[in-house]
Every structure is written in C-alpha cells, then in structure tokens.
mmCIF file of C-alpha atoms in Angstrom:
data_model
loop_
_atom_site.group_PDB
_atom_site.id
_atom_site.type_symbol
_atom_site.label_atom_id
_atom_site.label_comp_id
_atom_site.label_asym_id
_atom_site.label_seq_id
_atom_site.Cartn_x
_atom_site.Cartn_y
_atom_site.Cartn_z
ATOM 1 C CA MET A 1368 83.219 96.973 117.995
ATOM 2 C CA ILE A 1369 81.727 92.720 118.920
ATOM 3 C CA ARG A 1370 84.052 89.865 116.637
ATOM 4 C CA GLY A 1371 82.921 86.451 116.549
ATOM 5 C CA THR A 1372 84.583 84.136 118.344
ATOM 6 C CA VAL A 1373 88.546 84.312 116.697
ATOM 7 C CA VAL A 1374 89.195 79.481 115.694
ATOM 8 C CA GLU A 1375 93.255 78.969 115.746
ATOM 9 C CA GLY A 1376 93.860 78.601 112.222
ATOM 10 C CA GLU A 1377 91.725 81.468 110.763
ATOM 11 C CA GLU A 1378 92.426 84.952 111.847
ATOM 12 C CA HIS A 1379 91.939 85.526 108.344
ATOM 13 C CA ARG A 1380 87.307 85.199 108.649
ATOM 14 C CA GLY A 1381 85.347 86.150 110.486
ATOM 15 C CA VAL A 1382 82.585 88.409 110.771
ATOM 16 C CA ALA A 1383 82.583 91.620 113.368
ATOM 17 C CA LEU A 1384 79.712 94.509 114.022
ATOM 18 C CA PHE A 1385 80.251 98.105 114.827
ATOM 19 C CA TYR A 1386 77.605 100.251 116.613
ATOM 20 C CA ARG A 1387 77.723 103.383 118.392
ATOM 21 C CA HIS A 1388 78.637 104.270 121.635
ATOM 22 C CA ASN A 1389 75.437 105.495 123.274
ATOM 23 C CA LEU A 1390 74.238 101.458 122.582
ATOM 24 C CA VAL A 1391 77.335 100.429 125.050
ATOM 25 C CA GLN A 1392 74.817 100.349 128.359
ATOM 26 C CA HIS A 1393 71.790 98.813 125.799
ATOM 27 C CA ILE A 1394 73.410 96.171 124.340
ATOM 28 C CA HIS A 1395 73.489 92.567 126.087
ATOM 29 C CA HIS A 1396 73.144 88.770 125.363
ATOM 30 C CA ILE A 1397 76.110 88.674 123.302
ATOM 31 C CA GLU A 1398 76.272 85.363 122.197
ATOM 32 C CA LYS A 1399 79.237 84.211 119.247
ATOM 33 C CA SER A 1400 80.139 82.069 116.866
ATOM 34 C CA VAL A 1401 82.923 82.372 114.861
ATOM 35 C CA ASP A 1402 80.870 83.538 111.090
ATOM 36 C CA GLN A 1403 77.843 84.749 114.061
ATOM 37 C CA VAL A 1404 77.706 87.700 115.762
ATOM 38 C CA TRP A 1405 74.201 87.766 117.930
ATOM 39 C CA PHE A 1406 73.046 89.856 121.101
ATOM 40 C CA GLN A 1407 69.626 91.849 122.166
ATOM 41 C CA LEU A 1408 69.066 95.879 122.507
ATOM 42 C CA THR A 1409 67.401 96.655 126.586
ATOM 43 C CA PHE A 1410 64.883 98.864 125.644
ATOM 44 C CA ILE A 1411 63.521 95.780 122.515
ATOM 45 C CA PRO A 1412 64.071 92.097 124.495
ATOM 46 C CA GLN A 1413 61.441 90.865 121.781
ATOM 47 C CA THR A 1414 63.921 91.130 119.223
ATOM 48 C CA TRP A 1415 67.639 88.726 118.230
ATOM 49 C CA TRP A 1416 69.920 91.115 116.060
ATOM 50 C CA GLY A 1417 72.625 88.781 114.123
ATOM 51 C CA ALA A 1418 75.508 89.564 112.484
ATOM 52 C CA CYS A 1419 76.960 86.963 109.843
ATOM 53 C CA TYR A 1420 79.174 86.022 107.811
ATOM 54 C CA ILE A 1421 78.733 82.379 105.782
ATOM 55 C CA PRO A 1422 81.303 81.368 103.273
ATOM 56 C CA PRO A 1423 79.424 78.949 100.239
ATOM 57 C CA ARG A 1424 79.273 75.870 100.142
ATOM 58 C CA ASP A 1425 82.698 75.218 98.085
ATOM 59 C CA SER A 1426 84.326 77.294 101.112
ATOM 60 C CA PRO A 1427 86.113 74.954 103.205
ATOM 61 C CA PHE A 1428 85.226 77.747 105.943
ATOM 62 C CA PHE A 1429 81.925 76.858 105.472
ATOM 63 C CA ARG A 1430 80.382 75.276 108.601
ATOM 64 C CA ASN A 1431 77.118 72.564 108.205
ATOM 65 C CA ASP A 1432 75.776 73.859 111.371
ATOM 66 C CA SER A 1433 75.893 77.621 110.483
ATOM 67 C CA PHE A 1434 71.541 78.309 108.822
ATOM 68 C CA SER A 1435 70.655 75.440 112.059
ATOM 69 C CA ARG A 1436 72.080 78.036 113.920
ATOM 70 C CA ILE A 1437 70.197 81.342 112.289
ATOM 71 C CA GLN A 1438 67.416 78.959 112.831
ATOM 72 C CA GLU A 1439 67.355 78.318 116.334
ATOM 73 C CA TYR A 1440 67.306 82.049 116.869
ATOM 74 C CA CYS A 1441 64.615 82.895 114.597
ATOM 75 C CA ALA A 1442 62.815 80.336 116.276
ATOM 76 C CA LYS A 1443 63.654 81.780 119.614
ATOM 77 C CA GLY A 1444 61.156 85.566 118.759
ATOM 78 C CA LYS A 1445 62.035 88.062 116.109
ATOM 79 C CA VAL A 1446 65.029 88.651 114.862
ATOM 80 C CA ILE A 1447 67.055 90.964 112.380
ATOM 81 C CA ILE A 1448 69.663 89.892 110.696
ATOM 82 C CA LEU A 1449 72.070 91.912 108.533
ATOM 83 C CA GLY A 1450 75.224 90.609 106.412
ATOM 84 C CA ASP A 1451 76.724 88.581 104.164
ATOM 85 C CA LEU A 1452 75.208 84.887 103.756
ATOM 86 C CA ASN A 1453 76.293 84.318 100.131
ATOM 87 C CA ALA A 1454 72.279 83.109 99.474
ATOM 88 C CA ARG A 1455 71.589 84.120 96.345
ATOM 89 C CA LEU A 1456 67.442 84.940 96.056
ATOM 90 C CA PRO A 1457 65.814 85.718 93.087
ATOM 91 C CA ASN A 1458 62.868 85.449 92.752
ATOM 92 C CA LEU A 1459 61.895 88.378 95.187
ATOM 93 C CA THR A 1460 58.239 88.315 94.551
ATOM 94 C CA VAL A 1461 57.440 85.428 96.743
ATOM 95 C CA PHE A 1462 58.026 88.404 99.569
ATOM 96 C CA ASN A 1463 55.066 90.249 98.201
ATOM 97 C CA SER A 1464 52.162 90.858 100.063
ATOM 98 C CA LEU A 1465 49.277 93.463 100.048
ATOM 99 C CA ASP A 1466 50.728 96.822 100.908
ATOM 100 C CA VAL A 1467 54.432 95.082 100.107
ATOM 101 C CA HIS A 1468 55.615 94.573 96.421
ATOM 102 C CA TYR A 1469 59.073 93.556 95.286
ATOM 103 C CA SER A 1470 61.206 95.956 93.048
ATOM 104 C CA GLU A 1471 63.830 93.101 90.248
ATOM 105 C CA ASN A 1472 65.717 91.820 91.397
ATOM 106 C CA PRO A 1473 69.204 92.260 89.192
ATOM 107 C CA ASP A 1474 70.492 88.578 91.143
ATOM 108 C CA LYS A 1475 68.486 85.869 88.850
ATOM 109 C CA GLY A 1476 71.176 83.254 89.706
ATOM 110 C CA THR A 1477 70.650 80.658 92.900
ATOM 111 C CA ASN A 1478 72.184 78.755 95.365
ATOM 112 C CA GLN A 1479 72.235 76.111 97.942
ATOM 113 C CA ASN A 1480 73.105 78.394 100.391
ATOM 114 C CA GLY A 1481 69.842 80.667 98.469
ATOM 115 C CA LYS A 1482 66.734 77.494 99.250
ATOM 116 C CA ASP A 1483 68.448 76.923 102.589
ATOM 117 C CA LEU A 1484 67.422 80.567 103.264
ATOM 118 C CA GLU A 1485 64.363 80.269 101.447
ATOM 119 C CA SER A 1486 62.625 77.715 103.190
ATOM 120 C CA ILE A 1487 63.828 79.356 107.053
ATOM 121 C CA CYS A 1488 62.433 82.999 105.435
ATOM 122 C CA THR A 1489 58.999 80.527 104.541
ATOM 123 C CA ASP A 1490 58.895 78.735 108.160
ATOM 124 C CA TYR A 1491 59.977 81.908 110.701
ATOM 125 C CA LYS A 1492 58.213 84.552 108.022
ATOM 126 C CA LEU A 1493 61.376 86.062 107.853
ATOM 127 C CA VAL A 1494 61.351 88.425 104.451
ATOM 128 C CA PRO A 1495 64.181 90.405 102.766
ATOM 129 C CA LEU A 1496 64.578 93.889 103.052
ATOM 130 C CA ASN A 1497 66.722 94.505 99.710
ATOM 131 C CA HIS A 1498 63.729 96.070 97.011
ATOM 132 C CA ARG A 1499 60.964 95.750 98.725
ATOM 133 C CA SER A 1500 58.781 98.729 99.141
ATOM 134 C CA THR A 1501 56.096 99.584 101.666
ATOM 135 C CA PRO A 1502 53.297 102.660 100.740
ATOM 136 C CA ASN A 1503 55.868 104.797 103.583
ATOM 137 C CA HIS A 1504 59.177 103.416 102.359
ATOM 138 C CA THR A 1505 61.665 101.628 99.752
ATOM 139 C CA PHE A 1506 64.519 100.022 100.405
ATOM 140 C CA GLU A 1507 67.380 100.250 98.293
ATOM 141 C CA GLY A 1508 68.931 96.598 97.050
ATOM 142 C CA GLY A 1509 71.656 95.984 94.160
ATOM 143 C CA MET A 1510 74.570 94.037 93.227
ATOM 144 C CA THR A 1511 77.195 93.320 95.545
ATOM 145 C CA PHE A 1512 79.509 91.285 94.282
ATOM 146 C CA ARG A 1513 82.013 92.283 91.883
ATOM 147 C CA GLN A 1514 83.996 89.578 90.099
ATOM 148 C CA GLY A 1515 86.601 91.456 87.700
ATOM 149 C CA GLN A 1516 84.889 94.165 87.038
ATOM 150 C CA ARG A 1517 81.512 92.205 86.359
ATOM 151 C CA TRP A 1518 79.334 92.466 89.647
ATOM 152 C CA VAL A 1519 77.727 89.014 89.487
ATOM 153 C CA SER A 1520 75.543 89.052 92.092
ATOM 154 C CA GLN A 1521 73.507 90.435 95.176
ATOM 155 C CA LEU A 1522 74.792 88.990 98.241
ATOM 156 C CA GLY A 1523 74.401 91.922 101.683
ATOM 157 C CA LEU A 1524 70.907 91.412 102.683
ATOM 158 C CA LEU A 1525 68.817 92.909 105.863
ATOM 159 C CA LEU A 1526 66.104 89.691 106.547
ATOM 160 C CA ASP A 1527 63.270 90.629 109.056
ATOM 161 C CA SER A 1528 61.089 88.902 110.612
ATOM 162 C CA THR A 1529 59.109 91.583 113.155
ATOM 163 C CA GLY A 1530 56.273 92.563 110.355
ATOM 164 C CA GLY A 1531 57.631 95.706 109.915
ATOM 165 C CA ARG A 1532 56.912 96.267 113.753
ATOM 166 C CA LEU A 1533 60.425 98.268 113.896
ATOM 167 C CA PRO A 1534 60.914 101.179 112.105
ATOM 168 C CA ILE A 1535 63.839 100.313 109.983
ATOM 169 C CA SER A 1536 64.736 103.544 108.272
ATOM 170 C CA HIS A 1537 67.823 103.040 106.407
ATOM 171 C CA PHE A 1538 69.202 99.819 105.072
ATOM 172 C CA THR A 1539 72.950 100.512 102.350
ATOM 173 C CA PRO A 1540 73.846 97.044 101.181
ATOM 174 C CA ARG A 1541 77.367 98.180 100.308
ATOM 175 C CA ILE A 1542 80.832 96.702 99.632
ATOM 176 C CA PRO A 1543 84.515 98.896 99.272
ATOM 177 C CA THR A 1544 86.681 97.991 96.811
ATOM 178 C CA ILE A 1545 89.127 97.680 99.670
ATOM 179 C CA LYS A 1546 90.692 94.859 100.424
ATOM 180 C CA PRO A 1547 90.358 93.107 103.138
ATOM 181 C CA ARG A 1548 87.186 93.450 101.692
ATOM 182 C CA PRO A 1549 84.108 94.964 104.577
ATOM 183 C CA ILE A 1550 81.102 94.766 103.863
ATOM 184 C CA LYS A 1551 78.962 97.090 105.339
ATOM 185 C CA HIS A 1552 75.370 97.144 105.963
ATOM 186 C CA ARG A 1553 74.091 100.047 107.724
ATOM 187 C CA THR A 1554 70.738 100.274 109.243
ATOM 188 C CA HIS A 1555 69.235 102.641 111.599
ATOM 189 C CA TYR A 1556 66.461 102.693 113.450
ATOM 190 C CA SER A 1557 65.880 105.976 115.954
ATOM 191 C CA GLN A 1558 63.273 105.225 119.369
ATOM 192 C CA ARG A 1559 61.840 108.243 121.891
ATOM 193 C CA ARG A 1560 62.740 107.210 125.173
ATOM 194 C CA SER A 1561 63.026 109.282 128.098
ATOM 195 C CA GLY A 1562 63.195 112.538 126.093
ATOM 196 C CA ALA A 1563 66.194 111.332 124.000
ATOM 197 C CA ASP A 1564 66.698 109.910 120.558
ATOM 198 C CA LEU A 1565 68.383 106.434 120.836
ATOM 199 C CA GLN A 1566 70.362 105.522 117.247
ATOM 200 C CA ALA A 1567 69.372 101.988 118.420
ATOM 201 C CA CYS A 1568 71.311 99.962 115.689
ATOM 202 C CA GLU A 1569 73.381 101.816 112.807
ATOM 203 C CA CYS A 1570 75.386 99.303 113.072
ATOM 204 C CA PHE A 1571 78.393 97.943 111.100
ATOM 205 C CA GLY A 1572 78.886 94.258 109.517
ATOM 206 C CA LEU A 1573 82.553 94.155 108.936
ATOM 207 C CA LEU A 1574 83.738 90.832 107.197
ATOM 208 C CA TRP A 1575 87.039 89.164 105.602
#
C-alpha cells in the first residue's frame, strides 16, 4: 500500500493505493501529496499513474493547487488517473472521435471541479474511460455518489491520455456503503514479459 502525505489534523482523510504484490519491484518514482499518489512502472516508463482525491470546492480541505498538480504530470508525459476528483462531466460526447463514442451519462450536473478538469482534458488530450466504447471494448460507468437513498452524481473517474496505447481491460467505478467509505477503482492491465503475465495494475484507490 502507498498512502499519500498525512498532514497533522487531517489524519481522517487522504488517498491510498493498493496494488498486487508482484508489482513491488516494478513501482518506482513514487511522489506523494495529501490528495494524490503518483508513480511509474519500470516496464512502462513513459507513463505516470496517479491515484487522486480532490475534495469538493466548498470543503475546508480543498486545495487550490490540486488541479495544477495534475497538470504538472500531464505535462511530463502520458498519464493514467484513477480516483474521485469531485468533478462532474455531464457531456461526455465532446470526447467522441471517429471510432470512439460514449453512452449517455446519467449525471447531468456540472461544477467548477468538472470545468477545471475538462480544461485539462482539452489541453492534454486526456479522456475519461467511463461510458467509453471502442470497436473492441466498452467500459462501465454510473453514479458513484449517494445522498441518503438517492444516487446523485458520477464522481469516480478513470482518465487516460495514452490514446489507448495501454491495453486496459477492466474498470469498475464503485463506492461501497461502509464507513469510512472507500472508493474502489480497478484497472486491470496485462502485459506479457519474459514469459510472465504481469497483472500490471490491478489497483484499488482508497479514499476516506
């Protein structure tokens, strides 16, 4: 497990990343902040992987530099981001292309985090995989935040700027109903290397 930086007085919140044991020797360049954990894999050196939690804008724990930090890693190269950015992206069709389309997003709301994230997506060719369909694969999507008994928004996201270069095969946006409430994102990427099948990133982002 890799946990983000813990700030005194904020021990109750943060982000942690869980990964398969056989990845230990391949994870390097780990860089952490309170709401983000970034790392690279030795056999995919051009890509940064980020587990992120950005609080809502009206939260006392929101940090003005959170989206700027994501921009910094996007500027370094290709990125895969999983987490809860409290960003609502109602119109996913803006990411449609010739052989890619998005199913209807049930979350029709918008917020400032979503607007900031959409700007980053435009600048760095970063696309959400939620609801995304290609000729070879369809990714899941759906509401991930609930108020009482009512599901109100889709905040769990998987974002990719590699242009589909990495064969990500599975993504499950899910928030269990236990407290503290972790958000699970499982990204399952397989690569054959020296006869071994590396489950390169079966990860769980745990936010509380």
